[in-house]
Short mmCIF file of C-alpha atoms in Angstrom, two decimals:
data_model
loop_
_atom_site.label_atom_id
_atom_site.label_comp_id
_atom_site.label_asym_id
_atom_site.label_seq_id
_atom_site.Cartn_x
_atom_site.Cartn_y
_atom_site.Cartn_z
CA MET A 2 -23.98 -8.50 27.49
CA GLN A 3 -23.73 -12.24 26.65
CA VAL A 4 -26.54 -11.94 23.85
CA LYS A 5 -24.52 -8.79 22.51
CA TRP A 6 -21.34 -10.64 22.48
CA SER A 7 -22.76 -13.70 20.64
CA SER A 8 -24.16 -11.29 18.07
CA ILE A 9 -20.79 -9.57 17.52
CA LYS A 10 -19.13 -13.04 17.27
CA GLU A 11 -21.72 -14.06 14.65
CA SER A 12 -21.15 -10.78 12.63
CA LEU A 13 -17.38 -11.01 12.62
CA PHE A 14 -16.43 -14.54 12.64
CA SER A 15 -19.24 -16.18 10.44
CA ASN A 16 -20.71 -15.75 6.95
CA ARG A 17 -24.45 -15.65 7.29
CA SER A 18 -25.66 -13.54 4.18
CA LEU A 19 -23.79 -11.68 1.15
CA ARG A 20 -24.21 -8.12 2.75
CA GLN A 21 -22.94 -9.36 6.19
CA THR A 22 -20.08 -11.27 4.67
CA VAL A 23 -18.97 -8.34 2.58
CA ALA A 24 -19.21 -6.03 5.71
CA LYS A 25 -17.28 -8.57 7.77
CA ASN A 26 -14.47 -8.95 5.22
CA THR A 27 -14.03 -5.26 4.76
CA PHE A 28 -13.78 -4.88 8.45
CA TRP A 29 -11.11 -7.65 8.90
CA LEU A 30 -9.27 -6.27 5.73
CA THR A 31 -9.22 -2.76 7.27
CA ALA A 32 -8.24 -3.83 10.90
CA GLY A 33 -5.42 -6.11 9.52
CA ASN A 34 -4.06 -3.47 7.10
CA VAL A 35 -4.35 -0.78 9.56
CA THR A 36 -2.80 -2.40 12.57
CA GLY A 37 -0.28 -3.98 10.28
CA ARG A 38 1.13 -0.86 9.05
CA ILE A 39 1.00 0.99 12.32
CA ILE A 40 3.13 -1.96 13.80
CA LYS A 41 5.54 -1.72 10.83
CA ALA A 42 5.82 2.12 10.89
CA GLY A 43 6.97 1.84 14.56
CA LEU A 44 9.75 -0.54 13.54
CA ILE A 45 10.69 1.76 10.54
CA ILE A 46 10.88 4.92 12.70
CA TYR A 47 12.88 2.84 15.24
CA VAL A 48 15.39 1.19 12.85
CA ALA A 49 15.79 4.58 11.04
CA ARG A 50 17.02 6.30 13.91
CA VAL A 51 19.36 3.42 15.25
CA LEU A 52 20.91 2.83 11.55
CA GLY A 53 21.05 6.45 10.45
CA ALA A 54 20.23 7.77 7.10
CA ALA A 55 22.92 5.67 5.30
CA GLY A 56 22.31 2.25 6.94
CA TYR A 57 18.24 2.78 6.49
CA GLY A 58 19.02 3.80 2.96
CA ILE A 59 20.78 0.58 2.33
CA PHE A 60 18.04 -1.51 3.92
CA SER A 61 15.26 0.37 2.01
CA TYR A 62 16.90 -0.08 -1.32
CA ALA A 63 17.29 -3.78 -0.72
CA VAL A 64 13.64 -4.16 0.22
CA SER A 65 12.65 -1.93 -2.84
CA LEU A 66 14.89 -4.26 -4.98
CA ALA A 67 13.16 -7.29 -3.43
CA GLY A 68 9.72 -5.73 -4.20
CA PHE A 69 10.87 -5.23 -7.98
CA PHE A 70 11.96 -8.86 -8.44
CA SER A 71 9.04 -10.09 -6.53
CA LEU A 72 6.97 -9.31 -9.43
CA PHE A 73 8.35 -12.24 -11.44
CA SER A 74 7.12 -14.54 -8.65
CA ASP A 75 3.42 -14.08 -9.27
CA ILE A 76 2.01 -13.49 -12.66
CA GLY A 77 -1.48 -13.41 -11.57
CA ILE A 78 -1.98 -17.01 -10.33
CA THR A 79 -3.17 -16.08 -6.91
CA GLY A 80 -6.15 -14.10 -8.60
CA ILE A 81 -7.23 -17.24 -10.50
CA LEU A 82 -6.95 -19.34 -7.26
CA ILE A 83 -9.33 -16.86 -5.55
CA ARG A 84 -11.81 -16.89 -8.23
CA GLU A 85 -11.98 -20.64 -9.10
CA GLY A 86 -11.71 -21.71 -5.35
CA ALA A 87 -14.70 -19.35 -4.65
CA ARG A 88 -16.66 -20.58 -7.70
CA ASN A 89 -16.00 -24.17 -6.88
CA PRO A 90 -14.73 -25.27 -3.58
CA LYS A 91 -14.38 -28.79 -4.42
CA ALA A 92 -11.66 -27.93 -7.24
CA LEU A 93 -9.69 -25.86 -4.81
CA PRO A 94 -7.14 -28.83 -3.97
CA GLU A 95 -6.33 -29.22 -7.70
CA TYR A 96 -5.98 -25.40 -8.30
CA LEU A 97 -4.09 -25.05 -5.10
CA ALA A 98 -1.72 -27.76 -5.86
CA THR A 99 -1.21 -26.66 -9.63
CA SER A 100 -0.71 -22.92 -8.25
CA LEU A 101 2.10 -24.27 -5.86
CA GLY A 102 3.78 -26.16 -8.72
CA ILE A 103 3.61 -22.77 -10.96
CA LYS A 104 4.60 -20.84 -8.06
CA ALA A 105 7.65 -23.00 -7.12
CA ALA A 106 8.93 -22.70 -10.79
CA LEU A 107 8.54 -18.98 -10.88
CA LEU A 108 10.26 -18.52 -7.45
CA ALA A 109 13.15 -20.58 -8.80
CA ILE A 110 13.47 -18.27 -11.87
CA THR A 111 13.09 -15.00 -9.24
CA ASN A 112 15.75 -16.28 -7.18
CA ILE A 113 18.32 -16.94 -9.99
CA ALA A 114 17.49 -13.44 -11.08
CA VAL A 115 18.29 -12.05 -7.75
CA PHE A 116 21.47 -13.85 -7.54
CA THR A 117 22.68 -13.04 -10.97
CA ILE A 118 20.87 -9.80 -12.22
CA ALA A 119 20.14 -7.79 -8.91
CA PRO A 120 23.98 -7.08 -8.12
CA SER A 121 23.97 -5.03 -11.30
CA PHE A 122 21.39 -2.90 -9.97
CA SER A 123 23.27 -2.26 -6.77
CA GLN A 124 26.74 -0.83 -8.08
CA ASN A 125 25.99 2.71 -6.47
CA VAL A 126 24.73 1.07 -3.25
CA PRO A 127 27.36 -1.55 -2.48
CA GLY A 128 26.22 -2.10 1.04
CA ALA A 129 23.06 -3.60 -0.45
CA LEU A 130 24.87 -6.54 -1.95
CA PRO A 131 25.19 -8.80 1.27
CA LEU A 132 21.49 -8.30 1.68
CA LEU A 133 20.62 -9.83 -1.66
CA PRO A 134 20.49 -13.48 -0.44
CA ILE A 135 18.32 -12.57 2.40
CA ALA A 136 16.15 -10.49 -0.12
CA ALA A 137 15.65 -13.51 -1.99
CA ALA A 138 14.34 -15.63 0.93
CA LEU A 139 12.10 -12.68 1.81
CA ILE A 140 10.56 -12.81 -1.80
CA THR A 141 10.09 -16.59 -1.31
CA PHE A 142 8.35 -16.35 1.97
CA ASP A 143 6.16 -13.29 1.04
CA SER A 144 5.09 -14.90 -2.25
CA LEU A 145 3.94 -18.11 -0.54
CA ARG A 146 2.28 -16.48 2.10
CA ASP A 147 0.35 -14.72 -0.70
CA LEU A 148 -0.77 -18.26 -2.01
CA ALA A 149 -2.08 -19.21 1.40
CA PHE A 150 -4.08 -15.79 1.64
CA ALA A 151 -5.57 -16.59 -1.81
CA VAL A 152 -6.89 -19.71 -0.31
CA ILE A 153 -8.46 -17.84 2.75
CA ARG A 154 -9.78 -15.11 0.48
CA SER A 155 -11.63 -17.89 -1.77
CA LYS A 156 -13.35 -19.11 1.30
CA GLU A 157 -14.22 -15.57 2.47
CA LYS A 158 -12.41 -15.87 5.88
CA MET A 159 -10.62 -12.53 5.91
CA GLU A 160 -10.69 -12.62 9.62
CA SER A 161 -7.90 -15.28 9.47
CA GLU A 162 -6.05 -13.25 6.93
CA ALA A 163 -5.94 -10.20 9.33
CA GLY A 164 -4.84 -12.32 12.27
CA ILE A 165 -2.10 -13.75 10.16
CA SER A 166 -1.09 -10.18 8.92
CA ILE A 167 -1.03 -8.76 12.33
CA PHE A 168 1.08 -11.55 13.58
CA THR A 169 3.35 -11.53 10.78
CA ASN A 170 4.02 -7.73 11.24
CA LEU A 171 4.37 -8.36 15.00
CA ALA A 172 6.98 -11.01 14.35
CA ILE A 173 8.77 -8.69 11.73
CA THR A 174 8.79 -5.94 14.49
CA VAL A 175 9.83 -8.06 17.21
CA LEU A 176 12.63 -9.95 15.42
CA GLY A 177 13.72 -7.01 13.57
CA SER A 178 14.05 -4.80 16.86
CA ALA A 179 15.85 -7.77 18.45
CA ALA A 180 18.24 -8.29 15.69
CA ILE A 181 19.21 -4.40 15.80
CA PHE A 182 19.16 -4.25 19.58
CA PHE A 183 20.71 -7.38 20.86
CA PHE A 184 22.79 -8.56 18.21
CA ASN A 185 23.68 -6.78 14.96
CA PRO A 186 22.80 -3.09 14.57
CA THR A 187 23.44 -3.10 10.62
CA PRO A 188 21.24 -3.37 7.71
CA LEU A 189 22.07 -7.01 7.29
CA GLY A 190 20.98 -7.60 10.99
CA LEU A 191 17.72 -5.93 10.25
CA MET A 192 17.10 -7.84 7.01
CA ILE A 193 17.78 -11.09 8.72
CA GLY A 194 15.11 -10.37 11.62
CA TYR A 195 12.79 -8.93 9.10
CA THR A 196 12.90 -12.14 6.83
CA LEU A 197 12.54 -14.50 9.99
CA GLY A 198 9.26 -12.60 10.75
CA SER A 199 8.03 -13.06 7.28
CA LEU A 200 8.94 -16.80 7.64
CA ALA A 201 6.91 -17.05 10.95
CA GLY A 202 3.86 -15.42 9.15
CA THR A 203 4.13 -17.84 6.24
CA VAL A 204 4.41 -20.91 8.60
CA LEU A 205 1.48 -19.85 10.34
CA ALA A 206 -0.34 -19.04 6.84
CA PHE A 207 0.32 -22.57 5.68
CA TRP A 208 -0.91 -24.09 8.91
CA THR A 209 -4.26 -22.32 8.61
CA VAL A 210 -4.89 -23.77 5.25
CA ARG A 211 -3.46 -27.04 5.86
CA GLU A 212 -6.68 -28.91 5.27
CA SER A 213 -6.67 -27.74 1.69
CA LEU A 214 -3.00 -28.72 1.04
CA TYR A 215 -3.20 -32.42 1.65
CA ASN A 216 -0.93 -34.29 -0.77
CA PRO A 217 -0.27 -31.63 -3.35
CA PHE A 218 1.56 -34.09 -5.54
CA LYS A 219 -1.53 -36.20 -5.91
CA TYR A 220 -3.70 -33.16 -7.08
CA PHE A 221 -1.17 -31.44 -9.43
CA ARG A 222 -2.60 -31.16 -13.05
CA LEU A 223 0.06 -30.42 -15.62
CA LYS A 224 -2.69 -29.81 -18.26
CA MET A 225 -4.12 -27.08 -16.02
CA VAL A 226 -0.72 -25.09 -15.93
CA GLY A 227 -1.01 -23.56 -19.49
CA PRO A 228 -4.84 -22.36 -19.23
CA MET A 229 -4.10 -21.04 -15.65
CA ILE A 230 -1.11 -19.00 -16.80
CA LEU A 231 -3.14 -17.49 -19.84
CA GLU A 232 -6.06 -16.56 -17.48
CA SER A 233 -3.71 -15.15 -15.14
CA LEU A 234 -2.13 -12.56 -17.29
CA PRO A 235 -4.55 -9.66 -16.91
CA PHE A 236 -4.10 -10.09 -13.00
CA GLY A 237 -0.44 -10.44 -13.38
CA LEU A 238 -0.12 -7.32 -15.54
CA MET A 239 -1.93 -5.24 -13.06
CA GLY A 240 0.25 -6.49 -10.30
CA LEU A 241 3.43 -6.11 -12.48
CA LEU A 242 2.51 -2.21 -12.95
CA GLY A 243 1.47 -1.60 -9.42
CA SER A 244 4.63 -3.14 -8.12
CA LEU A 245 6.82 -1.16 -10.49
CA MET A 246 5.09 1.96 -9.54
CA LEU A 247 5.72 1.22 -5.87
CA ASN A 248 9.45 0.58 -6.29
CA ILE A 249 10.80 2.42 -9.42
CA ASP A 250 11.56 5.74 -7.80
CA THR A 251 13.92 4.19 -5.10
CA LEU A 252 15.69 2.09 -7.72
CA ILE A 253 16.25 5.05 -10.10
CA ILE A 254 17.54 7.25 -7.28
CA GLY A 255 19.91 4.50 -6.47
CA TRP A 256 21.03 4.34 -10.19
CA LEU A 257 21.50 8.05 -10.79
CA THR A 258 23.00 8.97 -7.43
CA SER A 259 26.94 8.82 -6.80
CA ALA A 260 28.16 5.80 -4.98
CA ALA A 261 29.32 8.03 -2.15
CA GLU A 262 25.94 9.64 -1.69
CA ALA A 263 23.65 6.88 -2.53
CA ALA A 264 22.94 5.03 0.57
CA ARG A 265 22.40 8.34 2.62
CA THR A 266 20.21 9.81 -0.12
CA LEU A 267 18.09 6.71 -0.19
CA GLY A 268 17.50 6.80 3.43
CA VAL A 269 16.48 10.53 3.41
CA TYR A 270 14.00 9.66 0.59
CA ALA A 271 12.69 6.69 2.27
CA ALA A 272 11.93 8.58 5.30
CA ALA A 273 10.09 11.37 3.49
CA LEU A 274 8.11 8.87 1.66
CA ARG A 275 7.08 6.51 4.48
CA PRO A 276 4.57 8.89 6.39
CA ILE A 277 2.76 9.24 2.91
CA GLN A 278 2.72 5.66 2.28
CA VAL A 279 1.14 5.14 5.49
CA LEU A 280 -1.63 7.67 4.66
CA TYR A 281 -2.31 6.05 1.35
CA ILE A 282 -4.12 3.16 3.45
CA VAL A 283 -7.09 5.66 3.90
CA PRO A 284 -8.13 5.74 0.31
CA ALA A 285 -7.40 2.02 -0.12
CA ILE A 286 -9.75 1.18 2.74
CA LEU A 287 -12.40 3.59 1.89
CA GLY A 288 -12.47 2.51 -1.71
CA THR A 289 -12.70 -1.18 -0.61
CA ALA A 290 -15.63 -0.37 1.48
CA VAL A 291 -17.49 1.54 -1.18
CA PHE A 292 -16.73 -0.84 -4.18
CA PRO A 293 -19.41 -3.37 -3.75
CA ALA A 294 -22.19 -0.57 -3.64
CA LEU A 295 -20.50 1.04 -6.75
CA ALA A 296 -20.52 -2.26 -8.60
CA ARG A 297 -24.05 -2.97 -7.83
CA LEU A 298 -25.21 0.65 -8.79
CA ALA A 299 -23.37 0.74 -11.86
CA LYS A 300 -25.68 -1.96 -13.29
CA GLU A 301 -28.98 -1.04 -11.41
CA ASP A 302 -29.14 2.81 -10.72
CA LYS A 303 -27.01 5.25 -12.48
CA ALA A 304 -28.30 8.18 -10.39
CA ARG A 305 -27.49 6.62 -7.18
CA PHE A 306 -24.11 5.67 -8.55
CA ARG A 307 -23.45 9.28 -9.38
CA ASN A 308 -24.61 10.58 -5.86
CA VAL A 309 -22.60 7.62 -4.09
CA LEU A 310 -19.51 8.47 -6.17
CA GLU A 311 -19.68 12.19 -5.72
CA LYS A 312 -20.21 11.92 -1.98
CA SER A 313 -17.09 9.47 -1.90
CA LEU A 314 -14.87 11.79 -3.82
CA ALA A 315 -15.88 14.77 -1.68
CA PHE A 316 -15.24 12.86 1.36
CA ALA A 317 -11.81 11.96 0.16
CA LEU A 318 -11.07 15.45 -0.23
CA LEU A 319 -12.55 16.40 3.06
CA VAL A 320 -9.83 14.11 4.72
CA ALA A 321 -6.87 15.03 2.25
CA LEU A 322 -7.16 18.79 2.31
CA PRO A 323 -6.43 19.29 5.99
CA LEU A 324 -3.56 16.77 5.95
CA VAL A 325 -1.86 18.62 3.06
CA VAL A 326 -2.35 22.06 4.58
CA GLY A 327 -1.21 20.99 8.06
CA GLY A 328 1.57 18.85 6.72
CA PHE A 329 2.99 21.79 4.90
CA LEU A 330 3.07 23.76 7.99
CA VAL A 331 4.50 21.27 10.39
CA SER A 332 6.59 19.18 7.79
CA ARG A 333 10.01 20.07 9.25
CA GLU A 334 8.85 19.51 12.94
CA LEU A 335 7.09 16.11 11.88
CA ILE A 336 10.21 14.75 10.22
CA GLY A 337 12.37 15.69 12.94
CA PHE A 338 10.12 14.11 15.61
CA LEU A 339 9.51 10.79 13.58
CA PHE A 340 13.13 10.33 12.44
CA GLY A 341 15.71 12.61 13.98
CA ALA A 342 17.68 15.42 12.76
CA GLU A 343 19.83 13.48 10.29
CA PHE A 344 16.63 13.15 8.10
CA LEU A 345 15.50 16.76 8.10
CA PRO A 346 17.13 17.37 4.49
CA GLY A 347 14.07 15.17 3.53
CA THR A 348 11.63 17.88 4.40
CA PRO A 349 11.27 19.46 0.97
CA THR A 350 10.70 15.86 -0.57
CA PHE A 351 8.11 15.33 2.06
CA THR A 352 6.35 18.47 1.42
CA VAL A 353 6.16 18.01 -2.42
CA LEU A 354 4.90 14.42 -1.84
CA LEU A 355 2.13 15.78 0.47
CA LEU A 356 0.49 16.97 -2.76
CA SER A 357 -0.16 13.34 -3.90
CA LEU A 358 -2.85 13.05 -1.10
CA LEU A 359 -5.00 15.48 -3.14
CA ILE A 360 -4.43 12.95 -6.30
CA VAL A 361 -4.52 9.56 -4.69
CA PHE A 362 -7.23 10.15 -2.05
CA PRO A 363 -9.85 10.75 -4.70
CA GLY A 364 -8.10 8.79 -7.20
CA GLY A 365 -8.78 5.59 -5.50
CA PHE A 366 -12.47 6.07 -5.77
CA VAL A 367 -12.16 6.95 -9.49
CA ALA A 368 -10.36 3.77 -10.15
CA HIS A 369 -12.97 1.59 -8.26
CA ALA A 370 -15.54 3.39 -10.32
CA ILE A 371 -13.99 2.46 -13.50
CA LEU A 372 -13.77 -1.00 -12.25
CA ALA A 373 -17.38 -1.16 -11.41
CA PHE A 374 -18.09 -0.62 -15.08
CA ASP A 375 -15.84 -3.48 -16.02
CA SER A 376 -13.45 -1.24 -17.67
CA GLN A 377 -10.13 -2.85 -16.44
CA LYS A 378 -8.24 -2.12 -19.65
CA THR A 379 -8.78 1.72 -18.92
CA PHE A 380 -7.32 0.92 -15.46
CA LEU A 381 -4.41 -0.90 -16.79
CA SER A 382 -3.63 1.80 -19.17
CA TYR A 383 -3.80 4.29 -16.43
CA LEU A 384 -1.34 2.54 -14.42
CA GLY A 385 0.90 1.85 -17.55
CA LEU A 386 0.77 5.63 -18.62
CA GLY A 387 1.61 6.47 -14.87
CA LEU A 388 4.53 4.19 -14.78
CA VAL A 389 6.06 5.38 -18.11
CA ALA A 390 5.82 9.07 -17.12
CA ASN A 391 7.22 8.67 -13.86
CA ILE A 392 10.36 6.68 -15.25
CA ILE A 393 10.63 9.45 -17.96
CA LEU A 394 10.58 12.33 -15.44
CA ASP A 395 12.66 10.65 -13.05
CA LEU A 396 15.55 10.44 -15.37
CA ILE A 397 15.02 14.11 -16.44
CA LEU A 398 14.57 15.48 -12.96
CA ILE A 399 16.69 13.42 -10.51
CA PRO A 400 20.16 14.56 -12.07
CA PRO A 401 19.48 18.28 -11.51
CA LEU A 402 17.14 18.14 -8.40
CA GLY A 403 17.81 15.12 -6.70
CA ILE A 404 15.03 13.35 -4.50
CA VAL A 405 13.02 16.47 -4.78
CA GLY A 406 13.00 15.92 -8.53
CA SER A 407 11.83 12.25 -7.95
CA ALA A 408 8.91 13.54 -5.77
CA ILE A 409 7.99 16.38 -8.52
CA ALA A 410 8.25 13.53 -11.16
CA THR A 411 5.83 11.24 -8.94
CA ILE A 412 3.26 14.24 -8.69
CA ALA A 413 3.37 15.14 -12.37
CA ALA A 414 2.96 11.41 -13.43
CA GLN A 415 0.03 10.79 -10.91
CA LEU A 416 -1.77 14.02 -12.29
CA LEU A 417 -1.41 12.99 -15.79
CA ALA A 418 -2.62 9.39 -15.21
CA ASN A 419 -5.53 10.70 -13.03
CA PHE A 420 -6.46 13.26 -15.67
CA VAL A 421 -6.94 10.64 -18.02
CA ILE A 422 -8.89 8.11 -16.09
CA TRP A 423 -11.14 11.09 -14.54
CA ARG A 424 -11.89 12.20 -18.39
CA LYS A 425 -12.72 8.40 -18.97
CA LEU A 426 -14.90 8.03 -16.15
CA LYS A 427 -16.78 11.22 -16.93
CA ALA A 428 -17.45 10.09 -20.22
CA ILE A 429 -19.19 6.85 -18.97
CA GLN A 430 -20.90 8.68 -16.16
CA ASP A 431 -21.07 12.35 -15.60
CA PHE A 432 -20.29 13.53 -11.92
CA LYS A 433 -19.25 17.06 -10.30
CA VAL A 434 -17.13 17.58 -7.19
CA LEU A 435 -16.24 21.26 -7.27
CA ARG A 436 -19.56 22.09 -5.57
CA TYR A 437 -18.51 20.38 -2.50
CA LEU A 438 -15.21 22.21 -1.98
CA PRO A 439 -16.04 25.63 -0.57
CA LYS A 440 -16.85 24.73 2.97
CA MET A 441 -13.89 22.42 3.47
CA ALA A 442 -11.62 24.88 1.81
CA ILE A 443 -12.60 27.45 4.40
CA ALA A 444 -12.07 25.21 7.16
CA SER A 445 -8.75 24.13 5.81
CA ILE A 446 -7.69 27.81 5.77
CA VAL A 447 -9.07 28.23 9.23
CA MET A 448 -7.05 25.35 10.58
CA GLY A 449 -3.88 26.49 8.64
CA ILE A 450 -4.01 29.80 10.29
CA ALA A 451 -4.54 28.20 13.77
CA VAL A 452 -1.56 25.88 13.12
CA ALA A 453 0.72 28.52 12.15
CA GLY A 454 0.02 30.30 15.19
CA LEU A 455 0.34 27.16 17.35
CA ASN A 456 3.88 26.59 15.61
CA THR A 457 5.09 29.75 17.01
CA LEU A 458 4.28 28.87 20.51
CA GLY A 459 6.95 26.24 20.17
CA LEU A 460 4.52 23.21 21.25
CA PRO A 461 5.23 19.48 20.62
CA VAL A 462 4.37 18.72 16.88
CA LEU A 463 1.83 16.06 17.98
CA VAL A 464 -0.05 18.62 20.24
CA THR A 465 -0.16 20.96 17.31
CA VAL A 466 -1.50 18.24 14.94
CA ALA A 467 -4.07 17.44 17.48
CA LEU A 468 -5.35 20.90 18.03
CA GLY A 469 -5.20 21.59 14.39
CA ALA A 470 -7.62 18.59 13.76
CA GLY A 471 -9.99 19.88 16.28
CA VAL A 472 -9.85 23.28 14.89
CA TYR A 473 -10.77 21.81 11.51
CA ALA A 474 -13.57 19.58 12.75
CA LEU A 475 -15.19 22.56 14.65
CA ALA A 476 -14.81 24.74 11.70
CA LEU A 477 -16.50 22.08 9.52
CA TYR A 478 -19.35 21.84 12.11
CA LEU A 479 -19.89 25.79 12.36
CA LEU A 480 -20.03 25.82 8.59
CA LYS A 481 -22.59 23.03 8.59
CA GLU A 482 -20.68 21.07 6.28
CA PRO A 483 -23.51 18.50 4.87
CA LEU A 484 -20.70 15.51 4.52
CA LEU A 485 -20.26 15.30 8.33
CA LYS A 486 -23.64 13.53 8.77
CA TYR A 487 -21.90 10.71 6.66
CA VAL A 488 -19.03 10.36 9.03
CA PRO A 489 -20.93 7.68 11.36
CA ASN A 490 -21.46 5.37 8.13
#
């Protein structure tokens, strides 16, 4: 047992070879992301019930507004820091000190924008106004922690990042819950607890990289500022578009909804969106895991690249199909179980957003495949097209359809953007997916019939979900689905 533990310890806490280091980093990024999201999801479910739809809507709007303005606090500097720190560890102190100086200037601009511009975004959600100063602090702490994470990633010590991420989410959950339970059950109380948790994580992150951060004034290089900013723009543009796509729906709903209904509507929408966002971690993890292989095979072996890509896309659909079918059938029960009866009006929105899983799950692999061929410009155009389409469709559909219109706009924008990027990838490397669908489609139908029958029995929704998953797995096994042999890998 001692030998086995030492072997596990070496595999998970040291960098011995390229393959082992990539596997170790993937494991820790996965562990940190999954654990952090589960912990934070528990907090969100709790506070949504305590604050109600209106209170939760105010909080979620303030967080989205913070996310929107945070895009000005990093123009891709962390990407440059990771790259240069990995290439030349001796130059890390100079790059870190200079990055810290740039970051300080960007944060100053961002905080000024939050205090001067953000209030005009909150006219229909006046309850969010007292939260804006706290949101500015949250942006600052999150942005500085990302800088520390960049140092950790440059050293390929993702085990440290995972530990800090888990600690941060635990601190946010504990302090946020305490603020609600013991002191102030309001959006402001939650925001204060949430931000204090972020501060705790940032302090730990900088303590972890303290050896790289000695005497930053000595190592700051003014002559490096201009070149670093220019080189960071591609990273920054990608982050800008990604941040906008994550937060724009919530902001537009707040702008277009009457002040009397905005807070409650935002809360219902945030509750419908939360389970979908948690599920998005699945393609993110799988895409991260397979990307090194795709990047290598894109240059070395196109036939194997196609095989890995097709199997990855098929596996993504193997997971997404039952989630969509089952989610449709238990949507009302699931929303009620997670958030309570007050959030049941979000059921139609949740049902529409479920369709995004069929787009996002395989789309994550397609995006990684595009990056494997060094076609970053195509990926940026994909993000830009999706963002523009989303905004236009939001403006058209939200006034007549409300938050369901926003969900439809999201699906339509994702379909358009993914159609473009799929065509681009097929032009680079042909691949086929439809031949993998029949057995998983049949298994999904069988599962759907079983779940519909179980629903009539009035079983708890989690029992129905578990039994439905078992039926799906059994159906795949009986149909001899060939993809099952890849599950252990």
